[in-house]
Amino acid sequence: MSHHKLGFKSGLEIHQQLDTAKLFCDCPSGLRDDKPDFEVQRELRAVAGERGEIDVAAFYEQLKGKHFVYQGYEDTTCLVELDEEPPHPINPQALEIAMTVSKMMHCDIPKQAQVMRKTVVDGSNTSAFQRTVLIGRNGWIKVKGRKVGINYLILEEDAARRVKEDSTSVTYRLDRLGTPLLEIVTAPDMKTPEEVKETAEAIGMLLRSTGKVRRGIGTIRQDVNVSIKGHSRVEMKGVQDLRLMTRYIETEVKRQIKTKGKEEPHVRNVKPDFSSKYLRPLPGSARMYPETDIPLVSLSLRGVEVPELISDKVKRFMKLGLSKDLAELVVKERGELFEELAKKYPKIKVAFIAETLTSMLRELKRKYDVDVGGLVDEHFKELFSHLSSEKISKDIVLDVLMDMAKGVFDIKKYESLSSVDLEKEVERIVSANKNAPFGALMGMCMKKLNGKASGKVISDLLKKAFSK
Ligand SMILES: [Zn+2]
């Protein structure tokens, strides 16, 4: 099946949570699974927007006629989430991240940001609207040499989290409500399902390059818009796993071939078995009106610094001598520290530095069941300074890290003996065991000098003493 012949067109809407406090209050972002401190019950109904129409999607939700229950916590949700207090000014950190991404995506930005209200009547916002602010438009990114247009870059608040539903009510938890979300809307520039997947990956990588987005399940969500010639646009919601994305899209294309000309534009939920289910009509355009509780914010890209892309950093580390896998791993885990150490200690092999910061920690955890969570940058800096001044040898780095992780590291235990002392010690062992074969002597030396010199140094000294 040729996607070109089918007139396949696809665009993405990506929602990424930012790693900051909430957008319009000071509460922390992040989900909680412990018992909520309180519950409140609300009724919501759709009202006509300023333009006098009730939005079609809003009306559809209202038909369901349920009441809503909201659960919250005394210490991590406040009156803003309950819509009992006006929103605070927009979170400056979240705004800064949005500006950074706008610049990375070559977007135009308005001189002033106007927070808008977007009608929501499924109960997922206590105020019955979602606050949203346009930060960038008309941008582009490069994906595998192709240019993909970025139509909009929007900063908005995440909705409350649906935790329960029965025939008369829907229960939401307020922990997620107000979490800053960056919404990125691409142009329908993708001509094959594979291109959609590559674009989603590239945008995810770009967002992670800021170092300021939330990570883990549910922190990034992508909706895929798909249409073929003669079929109206369908938005697929809930495509989480990028590895499965092309298969979801192919399934939707097959469905559209069968329903050509018969369907209105609408939203579908995808299911784990790759099928999908009608959710609601596509939202119309009557849902936005200005948020008058929040003043306009001036925007400027001057002075906004653009971080290096993760993919560029990986390439740079590969040029220093790392394999692709190791470069990717160290960028993901301790890229900045790796760079600092590699620069400071040019005589130490870069691969050894990278392995110490990544795979060695895994080994400690897996083989020796050591909790390495307490190891911070300072530990590694100390370790490499001792290595560089040859106070400790490379062979015992694992032991040093183990002691550091357990909080019992003491350099005195490890300090390599001076080479004169070492030589004397080896000679003493040799003369005390005159008839012992080389192997046995090596064993005795290693036992006695364990951690104080590398096996190679000991073996060299032993060869010298043995042949005397
Ligand atoms: Zn709050």
Coordinates of C-alpha atoms and ligand atoms in Angstrom, one line a residue:
M1 CA 0.0 0.0 0.0
S2 CA 1.6 3.3 -1.1
H3 CA 1.1 6.1 1.3
H4 CA 1.8 8.5 -1.4
K5 CA -1.0 7.2 -3.6
L6 CA -3.4 7.2 -0.6
G7 CA -2.7 10.9 0.0
F8 CA -1.6 10.0 3.5
K9 CA -1.0 13.1 5.7
S10 CA -0.2 13.2 9.3
G11 CA 0.7 15.7 12.0
L12 CA 1.5 15.4 15.7
E13 CA 0.4 17.0 18.9
I14 CA 2.8 16.3 21.6
H15 CA 2.2 17.2 25.3
Q16 CA 5.2 17.2 27.5
Q17 CA 5.1 17.9 31.3
L18 CA 7.7 20.3 32.5
D19 CA 9.8 19.6 35.6
T20 CA 8.8 22.7 37.6
A21 CA 6.1 23.6 40.1
K22 CA 2.6 24.2 38.8
L23 CA 1.8 26.8 36.2
F24 CA -0.5 29.1 38.2
C25 CA 0.3 28.3 41.8
D26 CA 3.3 27.2 43.9
C27 CA 2.3 23.6 44.5
P28 CA 4.7 21.0 43.4
S29 CA 4.0 18.9 40.3
G30 CA 4.0 15.1 40.5
L31 CA 1.5 12.4 41.2
R32 CA 0.5 10.8 44.5
D33 CA -0.9 7.4 45.3
D34 CA -1.4 7.8 49.0
K35 CA -4.9 8.4 50.5
P36 CA -6.2 11.9 49.6
D37 CA -6.9 14.3 52.5
F38 CA -10.2 15.6 51.2
E39 CA -12.9 15.3 48.6
V40 CA -15.2 17.9 47.1
Q41 CA -18.2 17.4 44.8
R42 CA -19.1 19.7 41.9
E43 CA -21.6 20.0 39.1
L44 CA -20.4 21.5 35.9
R45 CA -22.3 22.6 32.8
A46 CA -21.4 24.1 29.5
V47 CA -22.2 27.8 29.0
A48 CA -22.1 29.6 25.7
G49 CA -18.7 31.2 24.9
E50 CA -18.3 34.9 24.2
R51 CA -19.2 34.2 20.6
G52 CA -22.6 32.8 21.7
E53 CA -22.1 29.2 20.6
I54 CA -21.7 26.1 22.8
D55 CA -18.8 24.2 21.5
V56 CA -19.7 20.9 19.9
A57 CA -17.3 18.9 21.8
A58 CA -18.2 20.6 25.1
F59 CA -21.9 20.0 24.4
Y60 CA -21.2 16.3 23.7
E61 CA -19.5 15.9 27.1
Q62 CA -22.4 17.8 28.9
L63 CA -24.9 15.2 27.6
K64 CA -23.3 12.7 29.8
G65 CA -24.7 14.7 32.8
K66 CA -22.6 13.3 35.6
H67 CA -21.3 15.0 38.7
F68 CA -17.7 15.3 39.6
V69 CA -15.7 14.5 42.7
Y70 CA -12.2 16.0 43.3
Q71 CA -9.6 14.6 45.6
G72 CA -6.7 16.7 47.0
Y73 CA -4.0 16.9 49.6
E74 CA -3.5 19.5 52.3
D75 CA 0.2 19.9 51.5
T76 CA 0.5 19.6 47.7
T77 CA -2.8 21.1 46.4
C78 CA -4.2 24.5 47.2
L79 CA -7.2 26.7 46.6
V80 CA -6.1 27.5 43.0
E81 CA -6.6 23.9 41.9
L82 CA -10.0 24.0 43.5
D83 CA -10.8 27.2 41.7
E84 CA -11.5 28.9 45.0
E85 CA -8.7 31.4 44.6
P86 CA -7.5 33.3 41.5
P87 CA -4.5 32.0 39.6
H88 CA -1.1 33.3 40.6
P89 CA 1.1 34.9 37.9
I90 CA 2.5 32.5 35.4
N91 CA 5.4 30.3 36.6
P92 CA 8.6 32.1 35.3
Q93 CA 10.6 28.8 35.1
A94 CA 7.9 27.2 32.9
L95 CA 7.8 30.2 30.7
E96 CA 11.6 30.2 30.3
I97 CA 11.5 26.5 29.2
A98 CA 8.8 27.3 26.7
M99 CA 10.9 30.2 25.3
T100 CA 13.9 28.0 25.1
V101 CA 12.0 25.3 23.1
S102 CA 10.5 28.0 20.9
K103 CA 14.0 29.2 20.0
M104 CA 15.2 25.6 19.4
M105 CA 12.3 25.1 17.1
H106 CA 12.9 28.4 15.3
C107 CA 9.4 29.8 16.2
D108 CA 8.2 33.4 16.0
I109 CA 7.0 34.6 19.3
P110 CA 4.4 37.2 20.0
K111 CA 5.6 40.4 21.9
Q112 CA 3.1 39.6 24.6
A113 CA 1.7 36.4 25.9
Q114 CA -2.0 36.4 26.6
V115 CA -3.3 33.6 28.8
M116 CA -6.5 32.2 27.3
R117 CA -9.3 30.0 28.7
K118 CA -10.3 27.0 26.8
T119 CA -13.7 25.5 27.6
V120 CA -13.5 22.0 29.1
V121 CA -16.6 20.3 30.4
D122 CA -15.5 16.7 31.0
G123 CA -14.8 17.8 34.6
S124 CA -11.1 17.4 34.3
N125 CA -10.6 21.1 35.2
T126 CA -12.4 22.5 38.3
S127 CA -12.9 25.8 36.6
A128 CA -14.5 24.3 33.5
F129 CA -11.7 25.7 31.4
Q130 CA -8.0 25.1 30.8
R131 CA -5.6 28.0 30.8
T132 CA -3.4 28.0 27.8
V133 CA -1.0 30.5 26.3
L134 CA 0.5 30.7 22.8
I135 CA 4.3 31.1 23.0
G136 CA 5.6 30.2 19.5
R137 CA 4.3 29.7 16.0
N138 CA 5.5 29.1 12.4
G139 CA 8.7 27.2 13.4
W140 CA 10.4 24.2 12.1
I141 CA 12.7 21.4 13.0
K142 CA 14.9 19.1 11.0
V143 CA 14.1 15.4 11.1
K144 CA 16.5 13.1 9.1
G145 CA 17.2 16.0 6.7
R146 CA 13.5 16.7 6.2
K147 CA 12.0 20.0 7.4
V148 CA 8.9 19.6 9.6
G149 CA 6.8 22.6 10.3
I150 CA 5.9 23.6 13.9
N151 CA 2.5 25.3 13.7
Y152 CA 2.1 26.1 17.4
L153 CA 4.0 25.9 20.7
I154 CA 1.7 26.3 23.6
L155 CA 2.2 26.4 27.3
E156 CA -0.8 25.1 29.2
E157 CA -2.0 23.5 32.4
D158 CA -2.5 19.8 32.6
A159 CA -5.9 18.5 33.6
A160 CA -6.9 16.6 36.8
R161 CA -6.3 12.9 36.7
R162 CA -9.3 10.6 36.3
V163 CA -9.1 7.9 38.9
K164 CA -12.7 6.5 39.1
E165 CA -15.9 6.5 37.2
D166 CA -19.4 5.0 37.8
S167 CA -22.9 5.6 36.4
T168 CA -23.4 8.9 38.2
S169 CA -20.0 10.4 38.9
V170 CA -16.5 10.8 37.8
T171 CA -13.7 11.1 40.4
Y172 CA -10.6 13.2 39.6
R173 CA -7.4 13.7 41.6
L174 CA -6.1 17.2 41.7
D175 CA -2.4 16.3 41.9
R176 CA -1.9 16.6 38.1
L177 CA -4.1 19.6 37.6
G178 CA -2.0 22.7 36.8
T179 CA 1.2 20.8 36.0
P180 CA 2.9 22.9 33.2
L181 CA 2.5 21.2 29.8
L182 CA 4.2 22.2 26.6
E183 CA 2.0 21.4 23.6
I184 CA 3.8 21.2 20.3
V185 CA 1.6 21.0 17.2
T186 CA 3.4 20.1 14.0
A187 CA 2.2 20.8 10.5
P188 CA 0.7 17.8 8.7
D189 CA 4.1 17.3 6.9
M190 CA 4.6 13.6 7.5
K191 CA 4.0 11.5 4.5
T192 CA 4.5 8.0 5.9
P193 CA 3.9 6.4 9.3
E194 CA 7.7 6.0 9.7
E195 CA 8.1 9.7 9.3
V196 CA 5.6 10.3 12.1
K197 CA 7.5 8.1 14.4
E198 CA 10.8 9.7 13.6
T199 CA 9.3 13.1 14.1
A200 CA 7.9 12.1 17.5
E201 CA 11.4 10.8 18.5
A202 CA 13.1 13.9 17.3
I203 CA 10.8 16.2 19.3
G204 CA 11.1 14.0 22.4
M205 CA 14.9 14.2 22.1
L206 CA 14.8 17.9 21.6
L207 CA 12.6 18.4 24.7
R208 CA 14.9 16.2 26.8
S209 CA 17.9 18.2 25.7
T210 CA 16.6 21.1 27.8
G211 CA 17.1 18.9 30.9
K212 CA 14.0 20.4 32.3
V213 CA 11.2 18.1 31.3
R214 CA 9.6 15.4 33.5
R215 CA 10.5 11.8 32.7
G216 CA 8.7 8.5 33.0
I217 CA 5.3 7.0 32.1
G218 CA 2.6 9.6 31.3
T219 CA 4.9 12.6 31.3
I220 CA 4.8 12.8 27.5
R221 CA 1.7 12.1 25.5
Q222 CA 1.3 12.2 21.8
D223 CA -1.9 12.5 19.7
V224 CA -1.5 11.6 16.0
N225 CA -3.7 13.3 13.3
V226 CA -4.2 11.0 10.4
S227 CA -6.0 11.4 7.1
I228 CA -6.0 9.9 3.6
K229 CA -7.4 11.5 0.5
G230 CA -11.2 11.6 0.7
H231 CA -11.4 11.0 4.4
S232 CA -11.8 13.7 7.1
R233 CA -9.1 14.1 9.8
V234 CA -9.0 11.7 12.7
E235 CA -7.1 12.4 15.9
M236 CA -5.7 9.3 17.6
K237 CA -5.3 9.7 21.3
G238 CA -3.3 7.5 23.6
V239 CA -0.5 6.4 21.4
Q240 CA 2.1 6.1 24.1
D241 CA 4.8 3.7 23.0
L242 CA 6.7 5.1 20.0
R243 CA 7.8 1.6 18.9
L244 CA 4.1 0.8 18.3
M245 CA 3.2 4.1 16.6
T246 CA 3.6 2.9 13.0
R247 CA 1.4 -0.1 13.6
Y248 CA -1.3 2.1 15.2
I249 CA -1.2 4.4 12.2
E250 CA -1.3 1.6 9.6
T251 CA -4.4 0.2 11.4
E252 CA -6.1 3.6 11.2
V253 CA -5.2 4.0 7.5
K254 CA -6.9 0.6 6.8
R255 CA -10.0 1.7 8.7
Q256 CA -10.1 5.0 6.8
I257 CA -10.0 3.2 3.5
K258 CA -13.2 1.4 4.5
T259 CA -15.0 4.5 5.8
K260 CA -13.9 7.0 3.1
G261 CA -16.4 9.8 2.7
K262 CA -18.6 8.6 5.5
E263 CA -17.1 10.1 8.6
E264 CA -17.0 13.6 10.2
P265 CA -13.6 14.7 11.7
H266 CA -13.4 13.1 15.1
V267 CA -11.2 11.9 18.0
R268 CA -10.5 8.2 18.6
N269 CA -9.0 6.4 21.6
V270 CA -6.5 3.7 20.7
K271 CA -6.5 0.4 22.5
P272 CA -3.7 -2.1 23.3
D273 CA -4.9 -4.5 20.6
F274 CA -4.3 -1.8 18.0
S275 CA -8.1 -1.2 17.4
S276 CA -9.6 2.2 18.3
K277 CA -12.9 3.6 19.5
Y278 CA -14.9 6.7 18.7
L279 CA -14.4 9.2 21.5
R280 CA -15.9 12.6 20.4
P281 CA -16.1 15.0 17.5
L282 CA -13.1 17.2 16.9
P283 CA -13.3 20.3 19.1
G284 CA -14.5 23.4 17.2
S285 CA -13.0 26.8 17.4
A286 CA -15.4 28.5 19.8
R287 CA -13.7 27.4 22.9
M288 CA -11.1 30.2 23.6
Y289 CA -11.6 33.4 25.5
P290 CA -9.1 35.7 27.4
E291 CA -8.2 34.9 31.0
T292 CA -8.7 38.3 32.6
D293 CA -7.3 37.3 36.0
I294 CA -3.7 37.2 34.7
P295 CA -1.9 40.2 33.2
L296 CA -0.2 40.1 29.8
V297 CA 3.4 38.9 29.9
S298 CA 6.1 40.5 27.7
L299 CA 8.2 37.9 25.8
S300 CA 11.6 38.2 24.2
L301 CA 14.0 35.6 22.9
R302 CA 17.0 37.9 23.5
G303 CA 19.3 36.2 26.0
V304 CA 17.5 32.9 25.8
E305 CA 20.2 30.3 25.6
V306 CA 19.7 27.2 23.4
P307 CA 21.1 23.9 24.9
E308 CA 23.1 21.4 22.9
L309 CA 20.9 18.7 21.4
I310 CA 21.4 15.3 23.0
S311 CA 22.1 13.9 19.5
D312 CA 24.8 16.4 18.9
K313 CA 26.3 15.7 22.3
V314 CA 26.4 12.0 21.6
K315 CA 28.2 12.6 18.3
R316 CA 30.7 14.9 20.1
F317 CA 31.4 12.2 22.7
M318 CA 31.9 9.6 20.0
K319 CA 34.6 11.9 18.5
L320 CA 36.3 11.8 21.9
G321 CA 36.6 8.1 21.6
L322 CA 33.4 6.6 23.1
S323 CA 31.3 3.9 21.3
K324 CA 27.8 5.0 20.4
D325 CA 26.2 2.9 23.1
L326 CA 28.5 4.3 25.8
A327 CA 28.1 7.8 24.6
E328 CA 24.3 7.6 24.7
L329 CA 24.4 6.0 28.1
V330 CA 26.7 8.6 29.6
V331 CA 24.8 11.5 28.1
K332 CA 21.6 10.1 29.6
E333 CA 23.1 9.6 33.0
R334 CA 26.1 11.9 33.8
G335 CA 27.0 13.8 30.6
E336 CA 28.2 17.0 32.2
L337 CA 30.3 15.3 34.8
F338 CA 31.9 13.0 32.1
E339 CA 32.8 16.1 30.1
E340 CA 34.4 17.8 33.1
L341 CA 36.5 14.8 34.1
A342 CA 37.6 14.0 30.5
K343 CA 38.8 17.6 30.1
K344 CA 40.5 17.7 33.5
Y345 CA 42.3 14.3 33.2
P346 CA 43.4 13.9 29.6
K347 CA 45.7 11.1 30.5
I348 CA 42.9 8.9 31.7
K349 CA 41.1 7.0 28.9
V350 CA 37.6 8.5 28.1
A351 CA 36.0 5.1 27.9
F352 CA 37.2 4.3 31.4
I353 CA 35.8 7.5 32.7
A354 CA 32.4 6.9 31.0
E355 CA 32.3 3.3 32.2
T356 CA 33.0 4.3 35.8
L357 CA 30.1 6.7 35.6
T358 CA 27.7 4.2 34.1
S359 CA 28.2 0.5 33.7
M360 CA 30.4 0.2 36.8
L361 CA 27.5 1.5 38.9
R362 CA 25.2 -1.1 37.4
E363 CA 27.7 -3.8 38.2
L364 CA 27.9 -2.6 41.8
K365 CA 24.1 -2.8 42.1
R366 CA 23.6 -6.0 40.3
K367 CA 26.6 -8.1 41.5
Y368 CA 27.1 -6.7 44.9
D369 CA 23.7 -5.4 45.7
V370 CA 25.2 -2.0 46.7
D371 CA 22.8 1.0 46.8
V372 CA 24.5 3.5 44.5
G373 CA 21.8 6.1 44.8
G374 CA 24.0 8.1 47.3
L375 CA 26.9 8.5 44.9
V376 CA 27.0 12.1 43.8
D377 CA 29.3 14.1 41.4
E378 CA 31.7 14.9 44.3
H379 CA 32.4 11.3 44.9
F380 CA 33.5 10.8 41.3
K381 CA 35.6 13.9 41.3
E382 CA 37.4 12.7 44.4
L383 CA 37.9 9.3 42.9
F384 CA 39.4 10.6 39.7
S385 CA 41.7 13.1 41.5
H386 CA 43.1 10.1 43.5
L387 CA 43.5 8.1 40.3
S388 CA 45.2 11.0 38.5
S389 CA 47.7 11.5 41.4
E390 CA 48.2 7.7 41.4
K391 CA 47.1 7.4 45.0
I392 CA 44.9 4.6 44.0
S393 CA 45.1 2.2 41.0
K394 CA 42.6 1.7 38.3
D395 CA 42.1 -2.0 39.3
I396 CA 40.4 -1.1 42.6
V397 CA 38.0 1.6 41.4
L398 CA 35.1 -0.8 42.1
D399 CA 36.1 -1.3 45.7
V400 CA 36.5 2.5 46.2
L401 CA 33.1 3.2 44.7
M402 CA 31.6 0.5 47.0
D403 CA 33.1 2.1 50.0
M404 CA 32.0 5.5 48.9
A405 CA 28.4 4.3 48.3
K406 CA 28.4 2.8 51.8
G407 CA 29.9 6.0 53.3
V408 CA 33.0 4.3 54.6
F409 CA 35.6 5.5 52.1
D410 CA 39.0 6.4 53.6
I411 CA 41.8 7.2 51.3
K412 CA 44.3 5.9 53.9
K413 CA 43.1 2.4 53.3
Y414 CA 43.8 2.7 49.6
E415 CA 46.7 4.9 49.2
S416 CA 49.2 3.1 47.0
L417 CA 52.5 2.5 48.7
S418 CA 55.4 4.5 47.2
S419 CA 57.2 2.3 44.6
V420 CA 60.2 2.0 46.9
D421 CA 58.0 0.7 49.7
L422 CA 56.2 -1.6 47.3
E423 CA 59.4 -3.1 46.0
K424 CA 60.7 -3.6 49.6
E425 CA 57.5 -5.4 50.6
V426 CA 57.6 -7.7 47.5
E427 CA 61.2 -8.5 48.2
R428 CA 60.4 -9.3 51.8
I429 CA 57.7 -11.7 50.7
V430 CA 60.0 -13.4 48.2
S431 CA 62.9 -13.8 50.7
A432 CA 60.5 -15.1 53.4
N433 CA 59.2 -17.8 51.0
K434 CA 62.4 -18.9 49.3
N435 CA 61.0 -22.1 47.7
A436 CA 57.6 -20.9 46.7
P437 CA 56.8 -20.9 43.0
F438 CA 56.0 -17.7 41.1
G439 CA 52.2 -18.2 41.2
A440 CA 52.1 -18.8 44.9
L441 CA 54.2 -15.7 45.5
M442 CA 51.9 -13.7 43.3
G443 CA 49.0 -14.8 45.3
M444 CA 50.7 -13.8 48.6
C445 CA 51.7 -10.4 47.2
M446 CA 48.2 -9.7 45.9
K447 CA 46.7 -10.6 49.2
K448 CA 49.1 -8.5 51.2
L449 CA 49.1 -5.5 48.8
N450 CA 45.5 -5.7 47.7
G451 CA 44.2 -2.3 46.8
K452 CA 47.6 -0.7 47.2
A453 CA 48.9 -1.3 43.7
S454 CA 47.6 -2.7 40.4
G455 CA 48.1 -6.4 39.6
K456 CA 50.4 -5.4 36.8
V457 CA 52.6 -3.3 39.0
I458 CA 52.8 -6.1 41.6
S459 CA 53.6 -8.7 39.0
D460 CA 56.3 -6.5 37.4
L461 CA 58.0 -6.0 40.8
L462 CA 57.6 -9.7 41.6
K463 CA 59.3 -10.7 38.3
K464 CA 62.2 -8.4 39.2
A465 CA 62.6 -9.7 42.8
F466 CA 62.0 -13.3 41.7
S467 CA 64.8 -13.2 39.1
K468 CA 67.3 -11.7 41.5
Ligands
ZN1 ZN -1.9 24.9 44.1

